[in-house]
Amino acid sequence: IVLGLVCFNSAEAMTVTANGTAQVDTAQSKFGGGSLETTNVTTDFLSVPDSAEFAFGAGDFTLEVFYRNAANPSLTEGFIGQRAASQYSFVFYRSGTNALSFAYTENCSTEVDTTVTWDPAENTWYHLAVTRDSSDDLRFFVDGTQVGATTNIGAASFCNSTASLTIGGVNTIIQAPEDWLDEIRVSNVARYTANFTAPTSAFCGDVAGTVLLVHADGTDGSTTFSDDESACGGGAEEGHRRIIESMKFEDAVKIKLI
């Protein structure tokens, strides 16, 4: 039970817009019966307006997706990023046929790139994640297993970009994939710092640290996508915890839990 003044959840649902022919495909999904399908390498992606919650600076984060491709591509495939001309913050992507990469800038233009070797099979779902923890260690994970070495990026503070965050393509600088993405989640915490069991069910929108969560479910061919802020599994207790952890000082004078 939360007593005292009313507290406000700063993590409000964000607007997600489909671009090009990006759409829900019910023929392929990891969870929930649908996924994001993109079929044009330059125009298909989801976009989310810039938010202060994407400004990770020198803080912790996790970017993760479930990914499947129909053919092993030679093109670069963007998963999640905030990258535009002179407004480049970060991007998580697949670089060619056998590499997984994360890149960032501190000045919105000069790229620092970290790449590990990874060559996926066709027509197979993979859980992909990149994290930064409080020790400034950057790690990549595929299906819960770390891929490549841990890279310490020091006190690097990412550019506070004003660009939209994009999913499945990064403002045409990184090309959109001809493939499927599911359970796309952005977090302001390092969810994984060692090997873990890959998720076996859909994520919950009320889990602490969640900034953006797109399930990509719906009717086949739909272009409607949303950011899920609802509870599942965690119930009211977890929802209250997320509200408290995402509060700013000015939101309330005191909170008491009993």
PDB file of C-alpha atoms in Angstrom:
ATOM      1  CA  ILE A   1       0.000   0.000   0.000  1.00  0.00           C
ATOM      2  CA  VAL A   2       1.309   3.455  -0.856  1.00  0.00           C
ATOM      3  CA  LEU A   3       0.548   6.137   1.725  1.00  0.00           C
ATOM      4  CA  GLY A   4       1.262   9.858   1.751  1.00  0.00           C
ATOM      5  CA  LEU A   5       1.079  12.246  -1.184  1.00  0.00           C
ATOM      6  CA  VAL A   6       0.070  11.031  -4.635  1.00  0.00           C
ATOM      7  CA  CYS A   7       3.060   9.954  -6.704  1.00  0.00           C
ATOM      8  CA  PHE A   8       3.226  10.072 -10.479  1.00  0.00           C
ATOM      9  CA  ASN A   9       4.762   7.577 -12.852  1.00  0.00           C
ATOM     10  CA  SER A  10       7.173   9.460 -15.114  1.00  0.00           C
ATOM     11  CA  ALA A  11       7.328   6.447 -17.450  1.00  0.00           C
ATOM     12  CA  GLU A  12       4.271   7.226 -19.581  1.00  0.00           C
ATOM     13  CA  ALA A  13       3.351   5.267 -22.698  1.00  0.00           C
ATOM     14  CA  MET A  14       5.123   6.585 -25.798  1.00  0.00           C
ATOM     15  CA  THR A  15       3.731   6.987 -29.307  1.00  0.00           C
ATOM     16  CA  VAL A  16       4.946   4.360 -31.785  1.00  0.00           C
ATOM     17  CA  THR A  17       4.523   5.033 -35.521  1.00  0.00           C
ATOM     18  CA  ALA A  18       4.903   2.549 -38.378  1.00  0.00           C
ATOM     19  CA  ASN A  19       6.799   3.826 -41.420  1.00  0.00           C
ATOM     20  CA  GLY A  20       6.870   2.447 -44.958  1.00  0.00           C
ATOM     21  CA  THR A  21       5.305  -1.010 -45.059  1.00  0.00           C
ATOM     22  CA  ALA A  22       6.320  -2.021 -41.524  1.00  0.00           C
ATOM     23  CA  GLN A  23       3.456  -4.132 -40.204  1.00  0.00           C
ATOM     24  CA  VAL A  24       2.335  -6.882 -37.856  1.00  0.00           C
ATOM     25  CA  ASP A  25       2.917 -10.396 -39.187  1.00  0.00           C
ATOM     26  CA  THR A  26       0.993 -13.164 -37.424  1.00  0.00           C
ATOM     27  CA  ALA A  27       2.730 -15.907 -39.416  1.00  0.00           C
ATOM     28  CA  GLN A  28       5.904 -15.330 -37.382  1.00  0.00           C
ATOM     29  CA  SER A  29       6.156 -14.512 -33.675  1.00  0.00           C
ATOM     30  CA  LYS A  30       8.132 -15.437 -30.593  1.00  0.00           C
ATOM     31  CA  PHE A  31       5.356 -14.604 -28.133  1.00  0.00           C
ATOM     32  CA  GLY A  32       1.852 -13.164 -28.403  1.00  0.00           C
ATOM     33  CA  GLY A  33       0.972 -14.233 -31.923  1.00  0.00           C
ATOM     34  CA  GLY A  34       2.560 -11.375 -33.874  1.00  0.00           C
ATOM     35  CA  SER A  35       5.834  -9.657 -34.716  1.00  0.00           C
ATOM     36  CA  LEU A  36       7.155  -6.603 -36.565  1.00  0.00           C
ATOM     37  CA  GLU A  37       7.808  -7.484 -40.203  1.00  0.00           C
ATOM     38  CA  THR A  38       9.963  -5.264 -42.433  1.00  0.00           C
ATOM     39  CA  THR A  39      10.437  -6.042 -46.105  1.00  0.00           C
ATOM     40  CA  ASN A  40      12.072  -2.917 -47.568  1.00  0.00           C
ATOM     41  CA  VAL A  41      15.690  -2.264 -46.622  1.00  0.00           C
ATOM     42  CA  THR A  42      15.397   1.518 -46.624  1.00  0.00           C
ATOM     43  CA  THR A  43      11.886   2.573 -45.627  1.00  0.00           C
ATOM     44  CA  ASP A  44      10.390   0.090 -43.131  1.00  0.00           C
ATOM     45  CA  PHE A  45      10.806   0.861 -39.432  1.00  0.00           C
ATOM     46  CA  LEU A  46       9.005   2.017 -36.298  1.00  0.00           C
ATOM     47  CA  SER A  47       9.704   5.477 -34.881  1.00  0.00           C
ATOM     48  CA  VAL A  48       9.224   6.905 -31.381  1.00  0.00           C
ATOM     49  CA  PRO A  49       9.590  10.658 -30.682  1.00  0.00           C
ATOM     50  CA  ASP A  50      12.628  11.711 -28.698  1.00  0.00           C
ATOM     51  CA  SER A  51      12.271  11.418 -24.926  1.00  0.00           C
ATOM     52  CA  ALA A  52      14.415  12.345 -21.948  1.00  0.00           C
ATOM     53  CA  GLU A  53      14.217   8.663 -21.042  1.00  0.00           C
ATOM     54  CA  PHE A  54      16.447   7.824 -24.021  1.00  0.00           C
ATOM     55  CA  ALA A  55      19.198  10.113 -22.691  1.00  0.00           C
ATOM     56  CA  PHE A  56      21.317   7.412 -21.056  1.00  0.00           C
ATOM     57  CA  GLY A  57      24.371   9.654 -20.747  1.00  0.00           C
ATOM     58  CA  ALA A  58      26.926   7.667 -18.743  1.00  0.00           C
ATOM     59  CA  GLY A  59      24.261   5.507 -17.110  1.00  0.00           C
ATOM     60  CA  ASP A  60      23.169   1.889 -17.290  1.00  0.00           C
ATOM     61  CA  PHE A  61      20.976   0.580 -20.100  1.00  0.00           C
ATOM     62  CA  THR A  62      19.733  -2.540 -21.862  1.00  0.00           C
ATOM     63  CA  LEU A  63      18.586  -2.794 -25.475  1.00  0.00           C
ATOM     64  CA  GLU A  64      17.011  -6.108 -26.445  1.00  0.00           C
ATOM     65  CA  VAL A  65      14.920  -7.766 -29.150  1.00  0.00           C
ATOM     66  CA  PHE A  66      13.889 -11.160 -30.408  1.00  0.00           C
ATOM     67  CA  TYR A  67      15.180 -11.412 -33.986  1.00  0.00           C
ATOM     68  CA  ARG A  68      14.552 -13.744 -36.933  1.00  0.00           C
ATOM     69  CA  ASN A  69      15.672 -13.474 -40.555  1.00  0.00           C
ATOM     70  CA  ALA A  70      14.550 -15.375 -43.632  1.00  0.00           C
ATOM     71  CA  ALA A  71      17.894 -15.180 -45.427  1.00  0.00           C
ATOM     72  CA  ASN A  72      21.398 -14.443 -44.204  1.00  0.00           C
ATOM     73  CA  PRO A  73      21.855 -10.825 -45.332  1.00  0.00           C
ATOM     74  CA  SER A  74      24.992  -8.972 -46.313  1.00  0.00           C
ATOM     75  CA  LEU A  75      23.394  -5.637 -45.424  1.00  0.00           C
ATOM     76  CA  THR A  76      23.648  -3.878 -42.081  1.00  0.00           C
ATOM     77  CA  GLU A  77      20.465  -4.422 -40.044  1.00  0.00           C
ATOM     78  CA  GLY A  78      19.401  -1.885 -37.421  1.00  0.00           C
ATOM     79  CA  PHE A  79      17.582  -3.130 -34.316  1.00  0.00           C
ATOM     80  CA  ILE A  80      17.228  -0.118 -31.990  1.00  0.00           C
ATOM     81  CA  GLY A  81      18.866   3.280 -32.272  1.00  0.00           C
ATOM     82  CA  GLN A  82      18.745   7.042 -31.994  1.00  0.00           C
ATOM     83  CA  ARG A  83      20.808   8.150 -34.938  1.00  0.00           C
ATOM     84  CA  ALA A  84      20.446  10.982 -37.415  1.00  0.00           C
ATOM     85  CA  ALA A  85      22.809  13.460 -39.050  1.00  0.00           C
ATOM     86  CA  SER A  86      24.484  15.494 -36.264  1.00  0.00           C
ATOM     87  CA  GLN A  87      22.092  13.871 -33.754  1.00  0.00           C
ATOM     88  CA  TYR A  88      23.695  10.470 -33.338  1.00  0.00           C
ATOM     89  CA  SER A  89      23.472   8.946 -29.859  1.00  0.00           C
ATOM     90  CA  PHE A  90      23.558   5.138 -30.101  1.00  0.00           C
ATOM     91  CA  VAL A  91      22.580   2.163 -32.253  1.00  0.00           C
ATOM     92  CA  PHE A  92      22.356  -1.610 -31.702  1.00  0.00           C
ATOM     93  CA  TYR A  93      22.673  -3.470 -34.991  1.00  0.00           C
ATOM     94  CA  ARG A  94      23.841  -6.463 -36.968  1.00  0.00           C
ATOM     95  CA  SER A  95      26.839  -5.608 -39.120  1.00  0.00           C
ATOM     96  CA  GLY A  96      26.907  -7.762 -42.234  1.00  0.00           C
ATOM     97  CA  THR A  97      26.665 -11.550 -42.169  1.00  0.00           C
ATOM     98  CA  ASN A  98      28.566 -12.424 -39.000  1.00  0.00           C
ATOM     99  CA  ALA A  99      28.815  -9.529 -36.577  1.00  0.00           C
ATOM    100  CA  LEU A 100      26.776  -7.928 -33.802  1.00  0.00           C
ATOM    101  CA  SER A 101      27.560  -4.293 -33.021  1.00  0.00           C
ATOM    102  CA  PHE A 102      26.828  -1.371 -30.745  1.00  0.00           C
ATOM    103  CA  ALA A 103      27.968   2.141 -31.542  1.00  0.00           C
ATOM    104  CA  TYR A 104      27.642   5.480 -29.766  1.00  0.00           C
ATOM    105  CA  THR A 105      28.870   9.063 -29.870  1.00  0.00           C
ATOM    106  CA  GLU A 106      29.604  11.588 -27.153  1.00  0.00           C
ATOM    107  CA  ASN A 107      29.444  14.628 -29.438  1.00  0.00           C
ATOM    108  CA  CYS A 108      26.498  13.521 -31.631  1.00  0.00           C
ATOM    109  CA  SER A 109      28.727  12.741 -34.619  1.00  0.00           C
ATOM    110  CA  THR A 110      32.006  10.892 -33.900  1.00  0.00           C
ATOM    111  CA  GLU A 111      31.234   7.172 -33.707  1.00  0.00           C
ATOM    112  CA  VAL A 112      32.785   4.684 -31.296  1.00  0.00           C
ATOM    113  CA  ASP A 113      31.930   1.127 -32.359  1.00  0.00           C
ATOM    114  CA  THR A 114      32.172  -2.212 -30.553  1.00  0.00           C
ATOM    115  CA  THR A 115      31.657  -5.399 -32.586  1.00  0.00           C
ATOM    116  CA  VAL A 116      31.599  -9.108 -31.723  1.00  0.00           C
ATOM    117  CA  THR A 117      31.409 -12.131 -33.996  1.00  0.00           C
ATOM    118  CA  TRP A 118      27.998 -13.773 -34.388  1.00  0.00           C
ATOM    119  CA  ASP A 119      26.629 -15.685 -37.377  1.00  0.00           C
ATOM    120  CA  PRO A 120      22.958 -16.678 -36.940  1.00  0.00           C
ATOM    121  CA  ALA A 121      21.089 -19.428 -38.724  1.00  0.00           C
ATOM    122  CA  GLU A 122      18.211 -18.545 -41.021  1.00  0.00           C
ATOM    123  CA  ASN A 123      14.580 -18.872 -39.905  1.00  0.00           C
ATOM    124  CA  THR A 124      15.518 -19.072 -36.221  1.00  0.00           C
ATOM    125  CA  TRP A 125      14.426 -16.816 -33.363  1.00  0.00           C
ATOM    126  CA  TYR A 126      17.217 -15.351 -31.193  1.00  0.00           C
ATOM    127  CA  HIS A 127      17.083 -13.155 -28.094  1.00  0.00           C
ATOM    128  CA  LEU A 128      19.659 -10.394 -28.557  1.00  0.00           C
ATOM    129  CA  ALA A 129      20.754  -7.895 -25.898  1.00  0.00           C
ATOM    130  CA  VAL A 130      23.445  -5.308 -25.278  1.00  0.00           C
ATOM    131  CA  THR A 131      23.989  -3.844 -21.801  1.00  0.00           C
ATOM    132  CA  ARG A 132      26.082  -1.280 -19.968  1.00  0.00           C
ATOM    133  CA  ASP A 133      26.467  -1.622 -16.197  1.00  0.00           C
ATOM    134  CA  SER A 134      27.603   0.635 -13.354  1.00  0.00           C
ATOM    135  CA  SER A 135      31.226  -0.399 -13.974  1.00  0.00           C
ATOM    136  CA  ASP A 136      30.914   0.914 -17.557  1.00  0.00           C
ATOM    137  CA  ASP A 137      31.215  -2.614 -18.937  1.00  0.00           C
ATOM    138  CA  LEU A 138      29.526  -3.248 -22.286  1.00  0.00           C
ATOM    139  CA  ARG A 139      28.344  -6.797 -23.038  1.00  0.00           C
ATOM    140  CA  PHE A 140      26.482  -8.591 -25.825  1.00  0.00           C
ATOM    141  CA  PHE A 141      24.232 -11.592 -25.196  1.00  0.00           C
ATOM    142  CA  VAL A 142      22.629 -14.094 -27.582  1.00  0.00           C
ATOM    143  CA  ASP A 143      19.999 -16.370 -26.051  1.00  0.00           C
ATOM    144  CA  GLY A 144      21.363 -15.601 -22.588  1.00  0.00           C
ATOM    145  CA  THR A 145      25.008 -16.372 -23.356  1.00  0.00           C
ATOM    146  CA  GLN A 146      27.598 -13.608 -23.555  1.00  0.00           C
ATOM    147  CA  VAL A 147      29.126 -13.275 -27.020  1.00  0.00           C
ATOM    148  CA  GLY A 148      32.602 -11.793 -27.307  1.00  0.00           C
ATOM    149  CA  ALA A 149      34.643 -10.096 -24.625  1.00  0.00           C
ATOM    150  CA  THR A 150      33.460  -7.518 -22.106  1.00  0.00           C
ATOM    151  CA  THR A 151      34.435  -4.015 -23.228  1.00  0.00           C
ATOM    152  CA  ASN A 152      34.927  -1.210 -20.729  1.00  0.00           C
ATOM    153  CA  ILE A 153      33.930   2.120 -22.249  1.00  0.00           C
ATOM    154  CA  GLY A 154      35.043   4.209 -19.290  1.00  0.00           C
ATOM    155  CA  ALA A 155      33.120   7.358 -18.442  1.00  0.00           C
ATOM    156  CA  ALA A 156      31.729   7.770 -21.952  1.00  0.00           C
ATOM    157  CA  SER A 157      28.557   9.889 -21.878  1.00  0.00           C
ATOM    158  CA  PHE A 158      26.313   9.380 -24.881  1.00  0.00           C
ATOM    159  CA  CYS A 159      25.083  12.357 -26.872  1.00  0.00           C
ATOM    160  CA  ASN A 160      21.664  13.609 -25.755  1.00  0.00           C
ATOM    161  CA  SER A 161      20.130  13.360 -29.219  1.00  0.00           C
ATOM    162  CA  THR A 162      16.896  15.018 -30.326  1.00  0.00           C
ATOM    163  CA  ALA A 163      16.316  12.407 -33.045  1.00  0.00           C
ATOM    164  CA  SER A 164      13.474   9.920 -32.924  1.00  0.00           C
ATOM    165  CA  LEU A 165      14.284   6.466 -31.634  1.00  0.00           C
ATOM    166  CA  THR A 166      13.822   3.930 -34.411  1.00  0.00           C
ATOM    167  CA  ILE A 167      13.223   0.183 -34.412  1.00  0.00           C
ATOM    168  CA  GLY A 168      14.094  -1.969 -37.416  1.00  0.00           C
ATOM    169  CA  GLY A 169      16.047   0.818 -39.070  1.00  0.00           C
ATOM    170  CA  VAL A 170      17.912   3.880 -37.859  1.00  0.00           C
ATOM    171  CA  ASN A 171      16.869   6.914 -39.894  1.00  0.00           C
ATOM    172  CA  THR A 172      18.071   5.363 -43.180  1.00  0.00           C
ATOM    173  CA  ILE A 173      21.741   5.619 -42.135  1.00  0.00           C
ATOM    174  CA  ILE A 174      21.503   2.056 -40.865  1.00  0.00           C
ATOM    175  CA  GLN A 175      19.309   0.056 -43.237  1.00  0.00           C
ATOM    176  CA  ALA A 176      16.160  -1.685 -42.062  1.00  0.00           C
ATOM    177  CA  PRO A 177      16.228  -5.498 -42.121  1.00  0.00           C
ATOM    178  CA  GLU A 178      14.142  -7.837 -44.216  1.00  0.00           C
ATOM    179  CA  ASP A 179      13.148  -9.850 -41.194  1.00  0.00           C
ATOM    180  CA  TRP A 180      11.085  -9.951 -37.993  1.00  0.00           C
ATOM    181  CA  LEU A 181      11.484  -8.386 -34.546  1.00  0.00           C
ATOM    182  CA  ASP A 182       9.464  -9.212 -31.421  1.00  0.00           C
ATOM    183  CA  GLU A 183       9.409  -8.112 -27.760  1.00  0.00           C
ATOM    184  CA  ILE A 184      11.452  -4.965 -28.346  1.00  0.00           C
ATOM    185  CA  ARG A 185      12.498  -3.467 -25.012  1.00  0.00           C
ATOM    186  CA  VAL A 186      14.577  -0.467 -23.929  1.00  0.00           C
ATOM    187  CA  SER A 187      15.572  -0.208 -20.259  1.00  0.00           C
ATOM    188  CA  ASN A 188      17.547   2.267 -18.157  1.00  0.00           C
ATOM    189  CA  VAL A 189      19.060  -0.541 -16.063  1.00  0.00           C
ATOM    190  CA  ALA A 190      21.624  -3.247 -16.864  1.00  0.00           C
ATOM    191  CA  ARG A 191      19.348  -6.289 -16.835  1.00  0.00           C
ATOM    192  CA  TYR A 192      22.070  -8.771 -17.739  1.00  0.00           C
ATOM    193  CA  THR A 193      25.666  -8.724 -16.486  1.00  0.00           C
ATOM    194  CA  ALA A 194      26.379 -12.476 -16.699  1.00  0.00           C
ATOM    195  CA  ASN A 195      24.954 -15.458 -18.559  1.00  0.00           C
ATOM    196  CA  PHE A 196      21.229 -15.944 -17.927  1.00  0.00           C
ATOM    197  CA  THR A 197      18.275 -18.032 -19.055  1.00  0.00           C
ATOM    198  CA  ALA A 198      16.759 -16.461 -22.151  1.00  0.00           C
ATOM    199  CA  PRO A 199      13.200 -15.136 -21.662  1.00  0.00           C
ATOM    200  CA  THR A 200      10.512 -17.781 -22.052  1.00  0.00           C
ATOM    201  CA  SER A 201       7.482 -15.473 -22.098  1.00  0.00           C
ATOM    202  CA  ALA A 202       6.512 -11.968 -23.129  1.00  0.00           C
ATOM    203  CA  PHE A 203       7.917  -9.070 -21.109  1.00  0.00           C
ATOM    204  CA  CYS A 204       5.763  -7.103 -18.654  1.00  0.00           C
ATOM    205  CA  GLY A 205       5.322  -3.373 -19.114  1.00  0.00           C
ATOM    206  CA  ASP A 206       5.316  -2.524 -15.405  1.00  0.00           C
ATOM    207  CA  VAL A 207       8.771  -3.927 -14.556  1.00  0.00           C
ATOM    208  CA  ALA A 208      11.087  -1.337 -12.980  1.00  0.00           C
ATOM    209  CA  GLY A 209      13.539   0.224 -15.408  1.00  0.00           C
ATOM    210  CA  THR A 210      11.400  -0.305 -18.513  1.00  0.00           C
ATOM    211  CA  VAL A 211      11.520   2.749 -20.786  1.00  0.00           C
ATOM    212  CA  LEU A 212       9.875   1.307 -23.912  1.00  0.00           C
ATOM    213  CA  LEU A 213       8.257  -2.059 -24.648  1.00  0.00           C
ATOM    214  CA  VAL A 214       6.732  -3.007 -28.012  1.00  0.00           C
ATOM    215  CA  HIS A 215       5.117  -6.452 -28.214  1.00  0.00           C
ATOM    216  CA  ALA A 216       4.283  -6.075 -31.937  1.00  0.00           C
ATOM    217  CA  ASP A 217       1.086  -8.106 -31.574  1.00  0.00           C
ATOM    218  CA  GLY A 218      -2.225  -7.506 -33.318  1.00  0.00           C
ATOM    219  CA  THR A 219      -4.107  -8.292 -36.501  1.00  0.00           C
ATOM    220  CA  ASP A 220      -2.099  -9.527 -39.472  1.00  0.00           C
ATOM    221  CA  GLY A 221      -1.071  -6.585 -41.646  1.00  0.00           C
ATOM    222  CA  SER A 222      -1.885  -4.011 -38.957  1.00  0.00           C
ATOM    223  CA  THR A 223       0.256  -0.884 -38.814  1.00  0.00           C
ATOM    224  CA  THR A 224      -0.773  -0.122 -35.230  1.00  0.00           C
ATOM    225  CA  PHE A 225       1.974  -0.571 -32.627  1.00  0.00           C
ATOM    226  CA  SER A 226       2.059   0.583 -29.018  1.00  0.00           C
ATOM    227  CA  ASP A 227       4.296   1.010 -25.982  1.00  0.00           C
ATOM    228  CA  ASP A 228       3.035  -1.334 -23.267  1.00  0.00           C
ATOM    229  CA  GLU A 229       2.952   0.096 -19.743  1.00  0.00           C
ATOM    230  CA  SER A 230       0.525  -2.461 -18.313  1.00  0.00           C
ATOM    231  CA  ALA A 231       1.096  -4.969 -15.532  1.00  0.00           C
ATOM    232  CA  CYS A 232       1.363  -8.711 -16.011  1.00  0.00           C
ATOM    233  CA  GLY A 233       2.572 -11.149 -13.418  1.00  0.00           C
ATOM    234  CA  GLY A 234       4.002  -8.459 -11.146  1.00  0.00           C
ATOM    235  CA  GLY A 235       0.574  -7.082 -10.247  1.00  0.00           C
ATOM    236  CA  ALA A 236      -0.025  -3.972  -8.168  1.00  0.00           C
ATOM    237  CA  GLU A 237       3.043  -4.390  -5.972  1.00  0.00           C
ATOM    238  CA  GLU A 238       5.412  -4.308  -8.947  1.00  0.00           C
ATOM    239  CA  GLY A 239       3.470  -1.452 -10.479  1.00  0.00           C
ATOM    240  CA  HIS A 240       3.870   0.602  -7.283  1.00  0.00           C
ATOM    241  CA  ARG A 241       7.561  -0.230  -7.205  1.00  0.00           C
ATOM    242  CA  ARG A 242       8.019   1.027 -10.736  1.00  0.00           C
ATOM    243  CA  ILE A 243       6.146   4.243  -9.967  1.00  0.00           C
ATOM    244  CA  ILE A 244       8.374   4.915  -6.957  1.00  0.00           C
ATOM    245  CA  GLU A 245      11.612   4.100  -8.760  1.00  0.00           C
ATOM    246  CA  SER A 246      10.737   6.302 -11.734  1.00  0.00           C
ATOM    247  CA  MET A 247       9.634   9.282  -9.633  1.00  0.00           C
ATOM    248  CA  LYS A 248      11.411  12.591  -9.724  1.00  0.00           C
ATOM    249  CA  PHE A 249      11.988  14.495  -6.484  1.00  0.00           C
ATOM    250  CA  GLU A 250       9.437  17.131  -7.340  1.00  0.00           C
ATOM    251  CA  ASP A 251       6.705  14.528  -7.808  1.00  0.00           C
ATOM    252  CA  ALA A 252       6.197  14.014  -4.074  1.00  0.00           C
ATOM    253  CA  VAL A 253       7.485  15.030  -0.662  1.00  0.00           C
ATOM    254  CA  LYS A 254       7.346  11.621   0.966  1.00  0.00           C
ATOM    255  CA  ILE A 255       6.321   8.037   0.355  1.00  0.00           C
ATOM    256  CA  LYS A 256       5.650   5.430   3.005  1.00  0.00           C
ATOM    257  CA  LEU A 257       5.289   1.706   2.348  1.00  0.00           C
ATOM    258  CA  ILE A 258       3.657  -0.707   4.818  1.00  0.00           C
TER     259      ILE A 258
END
